[in-house]
XYZ file of N, CA and C in Angstrom:
384
model
N -22.170 7.214 16.533
C -23.160 7.037 17.578
C -23.276 8.332 18.375
N -24.523 8.745 18.610
C -24.727 9.981 19.341
C -24.296 9.834 20.788
N -23.621 10.846 21.291
C -23.168 10.793 22.673
C -23.178 12.189 23.272
N -23.647 12.267 24.514
C -23.647 13.502 25.299
C -23.048 13.174 26.654
N -22.015 13.891 27.050
C -21.340 13.605 28.313
C -21.304 14.874 29.147
N -22.017 14.832 30.278
C -22.087 15.988 31.165
C -21.008 15.931 32.237
N -20.679 17.097 32.747
C -19.766 17.209 33.886
C -20.046 18.521 34.605
N -19.522 18.638 35.813
C -19.609 19.903 36.537
C -20.601 19.935 37.667
N -21.331 18.845 37.887
C -22.268 18.833 39.008
C -21.543 18.787 40.341
N -22.318 18.906 41.405
C -21.732 18.863 42.732
C -22.694 19.386 43.765
N -22.153 19.667 44.935
C -22.946 20.176 46.039
C -22.524 21.602 46.350
N -23.503 22.481 46.551
C -23.227 23.882 46.793
C -24.275 24.424 47.767
N -23.900 25.439 48.504
C -24.857 26.062 49.404
C -25.800 26.988 48.651
N -26.961 27.198 49.235
C -27.933 28.117 48.653
C -27.284 29.465 48.375
N -27.555 30.002 47.186
C -26.942 31.246 46.754
C -25.668 31.074 45.966
N -25.159 29.863 45.927
C -23.915 29.583 45.213
C -24.116 29.388 43.726
N -23.027 29.034 43.059
C -23.035 28.893 41.600
C -22.359 27.596 41.184
N -22.787 27.083 40.054
C -22.155 25.934 39.414
C -22.219 26.123 37.906
N -21.277 25.495 37.213
C -21.297 25.515 35.760
C -21.230 24.081 35.254
N -22.233 23.699 34.488
C -22.280 22.373 33.885
C -21.792 22.448 32.447
N -21.149 21.368 32.010
C -20.689 21.255 30.622
C -21.245 19.978 30.027
N -21.414 19.995 28.721
C -21.888 18.811 27.987
C -21.137 18.745 26.671
N -20.338 17.700 26.515
C -19.588 17.499 25.279
C -20.374 16.552 24.382
N -20.626 16.993 23.162
C -21.443 16.239 22.218
C -20.582 15.624 21.123
N -21.012 14.474 20.619
C -20.312 13.847 19.505
C -21.257 12.912 18.772
N -20.929 12.631 17.513
C -21.656 11.620 16.762
C -22.950 12.060 16.113
N -23.201 13.372 16.051
C -24.416 13.843 15.392
C -24.202 15.283 14.923
N -25.200 15.815 14.224
C -25.089 17.152 13.628
C -25.383 18.217 14.671
N -24.379 18.510 15.486
C -24.570 19.450 16.604
C -25.094 20.792 16.112
N -24.543 21.309 15.042
C -24.895 22.656 14.584
C -26.313 22.741 14.044
N -26.953 21.592 13.815
C -28.323 21.573 13.294
C -29.289 20.974 14.307
N -28.925 21.089 15.560
C -29.730 20.473 16.608
C -30.245 21.491 17.608
N -31.402 21.195 18.158
C -31.803 21.826 19.420
C -30.930 21.210 20.495
N -30.389 22.044 21.344
C -29.641 21.561 22.502
C -30.298 22.119 23.756
N -30.253 21.346 24.823
C -30.917 21.842 26.012
C -30.503 21.125 27.276
N -30.971 21.673 28.372
C -30.780 21.074 29.687
C -32.139 20.780 30.297
N -32.257 19.576 30.850
C -33.450 19.152 31.550
C -33.009 18.679 32.928
N -33.946 18.611 33.854
C -33.601 18.145 35.190
C -34.726 17.306 35.758
N -34.357 16.423 36.667
C -35.342 15.584 37.339
C -34.988 15.474 38.806
N -35.899 15.945 39.634
C -35.740 15.850 41.082
C -36.383 14.557 41.569
N -35.970 14.047 42.720
C -36.561 12.811 43.241
C -38.074 12.917 43.369
N -38.770 11.930 42.831
C -40.218 11.900 42.937
C -40.959 12.839 42.014
N -40.224 13.500 41.132
C -40.859 14.454 40.220
C -40.576 14.077 38.773
N -41.381 14.602 37.872
C -41.168 14.375 36.453
C -40.004 15.229 35.947
N -39.397 14.760 34.881
C -38.335 15.535 34.249
C -38.920 16.814 33.667
N -38.200 17.914 33.824
C -38.681 19.195 33.317
C -37.568 19.895 32.546
N -37.971 20.686 31.590
C -37.009 21.460 30.825
C -36.508 22.640 31.616
N -35.217 22.896 31.524
C -34.587 24.031 32.189
C -34.363 25.162 31.193
N -33.797 24.813 30.055
C -33.522 25.815 29.032
C -33.026 25.169 27.767
N -33.194 25.861 26.663
C -32.779 25.338 25.360
C -32.042 26.407 24.569
N -31.313 25.940 23.562
C -30.667 26.844 22.621
C -30.847 26.251 21.239
N -31.270 27.087 20.286
C -31.572 26.542 18.963
C -30.367 26.658 18.032
N -30.590 26.306 16.785
C -29.467 26.207 15.842
C -28.851 27.562 15.500
N -29.578 28.645 15.809
C -29.004 29.968 15.539
C -28.629 30.682 16.829
N -28.655 29.943 17.933
C -28.163 30.475 19.198
C -29.166 31.195 20.069
N -30.431 31.118 19.706
C -31.441 31.758 20.550
C -31.763 30.847 21.731
N -31.869 31.456 22.889
C -32.101 30.692 24.105
C -33.516 30.890 24.631
N -33.973 29.887 25.374
C -35.234 29.994 26.096
C -35.039 29.331 27.451
N -35.834 29.768 28.430
C -35.672 29.265 29.786
C -37.023 28.998 30.435
N -37.028 28.042 31.339
C -38.180 27.846 32.201
C -38.307 29.050 33.134
N -39.543 29.379 33.483
C -39.768 30.549 34.345
C -39.016 30.431 35.667
N -38.888 29.215 36.171
C -38.282 29.007 37.479
C -36.790 29.340 37.521
N -36.145 29.435 36.357
C -34.702 29.693 36.342
C -34.331 30.979 35.622
N -35.296 31.657 35.043
C -35.007 32.894 34.314
C -34.302 33.901 35.215
N -33.262 34.504 34.672
C -32.497 35.488 35.424
C -31.420 34.893 36.303
N -31.433 33.566 36.469
C -30.422 32.896 37.309
C -29.538 31.957 36.489
N -30.112 31.310 35.486
C -29.381 30.328 34.688
C -29.127 30.894 33.291
N -27.986 30.521 32.715
C -27.639 30.958 31.369
C -27.084 29.783 30.578
N -27.653 29.559 29.399
C -27.151 28.529 28.484
C -26.241 29.190 27.459
N -25.140 28.531 27.176
C -24.249 29.006 26.123
C -23.617 27.787 25.450
N -22.911 28.025 24.365
C -22.276 26.908 23.675
C -21.032 27.369 22.953
N -20.162 26.424 22.715
C -18.968 26.626 21.896
C -19.097 25.690 20.713
N -19.527 26.230 19.578
C -19.769 25.379 18.410
C -18.475 24.735 17.896
N -17.360 25.392 18.100
C -16.090 24.824 17.632
C -15.734 23.561 18.408
N -16.258 23.461 19.626
C -15.962 22.308 20.472
C -17.167 21.389 20.656
N -18.289 21.717 19.997
C -19.524 20.946 20.182
C -19.818 20.756 21.666
N -19.763 21.847 22.406
C -19.938 21.791 23.846
C -21.006 22.780 24.277
N -21.874 22.316 25.145
C -22.974 23.090 25.700
C -22.687 23.361 27.168
N -23.073 24.545 27.633
C -22.838 24.919 29.019
C -24.142 25.366 29.681
N -24.166 25.236 30.992
C -25.251 25.790 31.797
C -24.620 26.462 33.008
N -24.676 27.785 33.021
C -24.190 28.568 34.153
C -25.360 28.781 35.095
N -25.202 28.336 36.339
C -26.288 28.420 37.316
C -25.841 29.301 38.474
N -26.536 30.391 38.676
C -26.231 31.328 39.753
C -27.405 31.421 40.718
N -27.114 31.929 41.913
C -28.141 32.084 42.950
C -28.956 30.798 43.096
N -28.266 29.692 43.244
C -28.930 28.396 43.338
C -29.775 28.293 44.590
N -30.872 27.573 44.472
C -31.819 27.383 45.556
C -31.960 25.887 45.838
N -32.366 25.515 47.032
C -32.557 24.086 47.325
C -33.502 23.397 46.342
N -34.493 24.106 45.845
C -35.423 23.507 44.882
C -34.793 23.253 43.517
N -33.575 23.713 43.303
C -32.849 23.393 42.069
C -32.154 22.030 42.144
N -32.190 21.398 43.303
C -31.570 20.085 43.475
C -32.223 19.070 42.544
N -31.405 18.411 41.717
C -31.915 17.458 40.726
C -30.739 16.842 39.983
N -31.054 15.830 39.200
C -30.103 15.331 38.212
C -30.322 16.138 36.931
N -29.268 16.775 36.465
C -29.333 17.610 35.271
C -28.779 16.838 34.077
N -29.557 16.804 33.006
C -29.157 16.068 31.806
C -29.125 16.988 30.604
N -28.114 16.785 29.807
C -28.006 17.456 28.525
C -28.835 16.673 27.505
N -29.454 17.370 26.574
C -30.285 16.702 25.574
C -30.086 17.342 24.208
N -30.372 16.564 23.181
C -30.265 17.055 21.811
C -31.370 16.463 20.961
N -31.826 17.228 20.002
C -32.809 16.741 19.042
C -32.474 17.377 17.700
N -32.171 16.537 16.725
C -31.654 17.016 15.452
C -32.761 17.469 14.496
N -32.430 18.459 13.689
C -33.214 18.871 12.531
C -34.626 19.312 12.886
N -34.784 19.876 14.043
C -36.059 20.448 14.447
C -36.063 21.929 14.115
N -37.255 22.492 13.854
C -37.284 23.929 13.619
C -37.138 24.660 14.952
N -36.796 25.907 14.865
C -36.411 26.649 16.061
C -37.600 26.920 16.987
N -38.796 27.012 16.439
C -39.967 27.194 17.299
C -40.183 25.958 18.165
N -39.936 24.802 17.590
C -40.064 23.555 18.354
C -39.085 23.557 19.506
N -37.888 23.988 19.216
C -36.817 23.990 20.214
C -37.181 24.853 21.423
N -37.801 25.982 21.189
C -38.100 26.928 22.259
C -39.451 26.683 22.917
N -40.243 25.764 22.372
C -41.577 25.582 22.912
C -41.949 24.134 23.160
N -42.323 23.444 22.106
C -42.829 22.068 22.206
C -41.849 21.121 22.875
N -40.563 21.329 22.620
C -39.561 20.399 23.129
C -39.603 20.264 24.643
N -40.008 21.331 25.348
C -40.041 21.271 26.810
C -40.952 20.140 27.293
N -42.088 19.968 26.621
C -43.007 18.922 27.095
C -42.875 17.638 26.277
N -42.490 17.731 25.006
C -42.377 16.527 24.175
C -41.150 15.703 24.564
N -40.057 16.383 24.881
C -38.815 15.759 25.348
C -38.357 14.647 24.413
N -38.345 14.916 23.139
C -37.846 13.986 22.126
C -36.327 14.109 22.015
N -35.735 13.164 21.283
C -34.295 13.233 21.049
C -33.525 12.259 21.908
N -32.319 12.627 22.292
C -31.492 11.733 23.094
C -30.795 12.508 24.199
N -30.239 11.735 25.182
C -29.857 12.308 26.465
C -28.492 11.844 26.913
N -27.874 12.664 27.762
C -26.690 12.225 28.464
C -27.074 11.452 29.708
N -26.037 11.033 30.446
C -26.291 10.200 31.621
C -26.722 11.014 32.824
N -26.489 12.319 32.778
C -26.905 13.193 33.861
C -25.804 13.446 34.870
N -25.935 14.562 35.559
C -24.996 14.924 36.626
C -25.800 15.502 37.785
N -25.444 15.090 38.987
C -26.204 15.489 40.175
C -25.819 16.895 40.626
N -26.836 17.699 40.888
C -26.654 19.018 41.501
C -27.435 19.027 42.805
N -26.750 19.316 43.886
C -27.382 19.360 45.198
C -27.149 20.733 45.815
N -28.238 21.380 46.197
C -28.143 22.705 46.810
C -28.631 22.606 48.243
N -27.767 22.907 49.192
C -28.115 22.810 50.607
C -28.541 24.182 51.140
N -29.454 24.184 52.101
C -29.945 25.468 52.652
C -28.830 26.284 53.291
């Protein structure tokens, strides 16, 4: 059974940093698009960043230069390093996966299609 378990959320002041982790199990991690999405209160879920099966990353414009996605394939674990956090980054952050997609899909269409499966999410709160 596919499972994604996030950790590392919390509350931080503006300008601070957090690192989220997502442990994956039950599916072909190495052949999947992996990514982070977020949903703020009253807003639609949006893509934050993705990493494809060969390790290429893509990011939403709002987080470029501040957030970094990485992974440890030996541990089937995905990370999101968030620096220079802003109050507008406050949201529930969810790890996501979609298997056997081509890499162009992972870096483009997936942001709006949001197919695949999700973790339970972890809250990130950034105070002014």
